[in-house]
Amino acid sequence: MSRIFNFSAGPCTLPLSALESAAAEFVDYQGTGMSLIEMSHRSKEYDAVHEEALALFRELLNIPDSHKVLFIGGGATLQFTMLAMNFLHGGKSCDFTLTGSWAKKAYADAKKIGKVNVLYDGKDANYLELPDPSSLKISSDAEFLHMTSNETIGGIEWHSWPETGDVPIICDMSSDIMSREIPVEKFGMIYAGAQKNLGPAGVGIVIIRDDMLEKCPDGITAFLNYKTHADANSLYHTPPVFCIYMIQKVLKWVKEQGGLAAMDKLAQERSDIIYQAIENSDGYYRSPVPAANRSRMNIVWRLPSEDLEKQFISEADAKGFSGLKGHRSVGGCRASVYNAMPVEGAQALSDFMAEFQKNNA
Ligand SMILES: *Cc1c(COP(=O)(O)O)cnc(C)c1O
């Protein structure tokens, strides 16, 4: 078996132990004579997986009793619709920070349902910078402030949170959840697609405060209402069992590594190595992001020309560094270094960058 270093932005590399554990029991789950994905979601075997995934997620993120955790099929993108339907229903208004591609998508959906005040628009900075959180002027009539903690395409990440008084923060944490401690009590709702730090694509995880659940209107259809999923412990309908099964295995791995503190330390080490490789290149590699706003999950950089970028990506690919092409909307290079990327992967990439520069400067 040979595993390459996979720097894909998502779906992305997952812990080998999680993949191997699923492979070993995939055809015959714990002597039942069937796969976990072939059995009823009401079976005791599936129930144990479901409960453990929820419990580990709560434990690792230190989620207070005031918040519920929900698994909802459809990924983070469905949350753009659901949060608007639940909290902007009836023409209510909210505040948004437009920090990049993902925030803009959430904004476009919210605008179709309610009123949206834009507190910050990163357009003039090409969405490569973030404002000081204390500069955000929260509207008094806002139902919530929406943020995107890490812009996966632009490579920028919030490193502190605004004070919003009584206005709840709703935050899309798809691409950096489980990589650092977060003050969950500060948030009315946090949501994330699973396919970066948690497991396979297809499920969204929602952390929602009880008073937010009380605001969900009866006038929307059952599936789109957060209360439906909360009341049914995320078993209102057939949940995405395969995703939740893999999330349980990934979370076990996170716990074995030492939990959030270990993930935080690894994120710092990996990203330091790659940003250092950029900084040490005498301008050959260039980060377009100011140091204060740099993401520890998605590291973007440019080379002196687009031709060199193409050559860099293709030579890297041939050497077993996959997924380094920047998003099609921005070009350049991007290394996504999520929880399951070993530090050796970042080190090997840094060595390759130095070698490429030597051969092509
Ligand atoms: C990947 C991503 C999404 C989209 O997730 P889907 O599961 O594909 O809907 C949304 N927001 C951010 C920040 C992401 O990184």
JSON list of C-alpha atoms and ligand atoms in Angstrom, two decimals, residues 9 74-78 80 102 148 150-152 172-175 191 193-196 201-203 338, ligand 1:
[
{"chain": "A", "resi": 9, "resn": "ALA", "atom": "CA", "xyz": [-9.31, 21.14, 0.08]},
{"chain": "A", "resi": 74, "resn": "GLY", "atom": "CA", "xyz": [-26.99, 17.90, 2.90]},
{"chain": "A", "resi": 75, "resn": "GLY", "atom": "CA", "xyz": [-23.68, 19.39, 4.04]},
{"chain": "A", "resi": 76, "resn": "ALA", "atom": "CA", "xyz": [-22.92, 22.97, 4.94]},
{"chain": "A", "resi": 77, "resn": "THR", "atom": "CA", "xyz": [-24.65, 24.37, 1.87]},
{"chain": "A", "resi": 78, "resn": "LEU", "atom": "CA", "xyz": [-28.07, 23.21, 3.07]},
{"chain": "A", "resi": 80, "resn": "PHE", "atom": "CA", "xyz": [-27.27, 28.40, 4.19]},
{"chain": "A", "resi": 102, "resn": "TRP", "atom": "CA", "xyz": [-18.30, 30.77, 1.25]},
{"chain": "A", "resi": 148, "resn": "THR", "atom": "CA", "xyz": [-17.29, 32.19, 8.23]},
{"chain": "A", "resi": 150, "resn": "ASN", "atom": "CA", "xyz": [-12.12, 30.03, 7.83]},
{"chain": "A", "resi": 151, "resn": "GLU", "atom": "CA", "xyz": [-12.41, 30.89, 4.14]},
{"chain": "A", "resi": 152, "resn": "THR", "atom": "CA", "xyz": [-11.27, 27.67, 2.52]},
{"chain": "A", "resi": 172, "resn": "ASP", "atom": "CA", "xyz": [-19.82, 28.42, 9.35]},
{"chain": "A", "resi": 173, "resn": "MET", "atom": "CA", "xyz": [-16.83, 26.49, 10.70]},
{"chain": "A", "resi": 174, "resn": "SER", "atom": "CA", "xyz": [-16.73, 23.88, 7.93]},
{"chain": "A", "resi": 175, "resn": "SER", "atom": "CA", "xyz": [-13.03, 24.08, 7.27]},
{"chain": "A", "resi": 191, "resn": "TYR", "atom": "CA", "xyz": [-22.36, 24.56, 11.58]},
{"chain": "A", "resi": 193, "resn": "GLY", "atom": "CA", "xyz": [-19.87, 20.24, 6.51]},
{"chain": "A", "resi": 194, "resn": "ALA", "atom": "CA", "xyz": [-18.02, 17.11, 7.60]},
{"chain": "A", "resi": 195, "resn": "GLN", "atom": "CA", "xyz": [-15.63, 16.64, 4.71]},
{"chain": "A", "resi": 196, "resn": "LYS", "atom": "CA", "xyz": [-12.68, 18.70, 5.95]},
{"chain": "A", "resi": 201, "resn": "ALA", "atom": "CA", "xyz": [-18.99, 14.59, 2.49]},
{"chain": "A", "resi": 202, "resn": "GLY", "atom": "CA", "xyz": [-22.76, 14.64, 2.76]},
{"chain": "A", "resi": 203, "resn": "VAL", "atom": "CA", "xyz": [-23.57, 15.57, 6.33]},
{"chain": "A", "resi": 338, "resn": "TYR", "atom": "CA", "xyz": [-6.39, 19.54, 7.88]},
{"chain": "B", "resi": 1, "resn": "LIG", "atom": "C1", "xyz": [-16.60, 23.10, 2.07]},
{"chain": "B", "resi": 1, "resn": "LIG", "atom": "C2", "xyz": [-17.27, 24.27, 2.65]},
{"chain": "B", "resi": 1, "resn": "LIG", "atom": "C3", "xyz": [-18.67, 24.47, 2.53]},
{"chain": "B", "resi": 1, "resn": "LIG", "atom": "C4", "xyz": [-19.55, 23.57, 1.71]},
{"chain": "B", "resi": 1, "resn": "LIG", "atom": "O1", "xyz": [-19.80, 22.35, 2.27]},
{"chain": "B", "resi": 1, "resn": "LIG", "atom": "P1", "xyz": [-20.76, 21.31, 1.51]},
{"chain": "B", "resi": 1, "resn": "LIG", "atom": "O2", "xyz": [-20.76, 20.16, 2.42]},
{"chain": "B", "resi": 1, "resn": "LIG", "atom": "O3", "xyz": [-20.11, 21.04, 0.18]},
{"chain": "B", "resi": 1, "resn": "LIG", "atom": "O4", "xyz": [-22.09, 21.94, 1.35]},
{"chain": "B", "resi": 1, "resn": "LIG", "atom": "C5", "xyz": [-19.22, 25.56, 3.16]},
{"chain": "B", "resi": 1, "resn": "LIG", "atom": "N1", "xyz": [-18.47, 26.43, 3.86]},
{"chain": "B", "resi": 1, "resn": "LIG", "atom": "C6", "xyz": [-17.14, 26.28, 3.97]},
{"chain": "B", "resi": 1, "resn": "LIG", "atom": "C7", "xyz": [-16.35, 27.26, 4.78]},
{"chain": "B", "resi": 1, "resn": "LIG", "atom": "C8", "xyz": [-16.50, 25.19, 3.38]},
{"chain": "B", "resi": 1, "resn": "LIG", "atom": "O5", "xyz": [-15.17, 25.04, 3.50]}
]
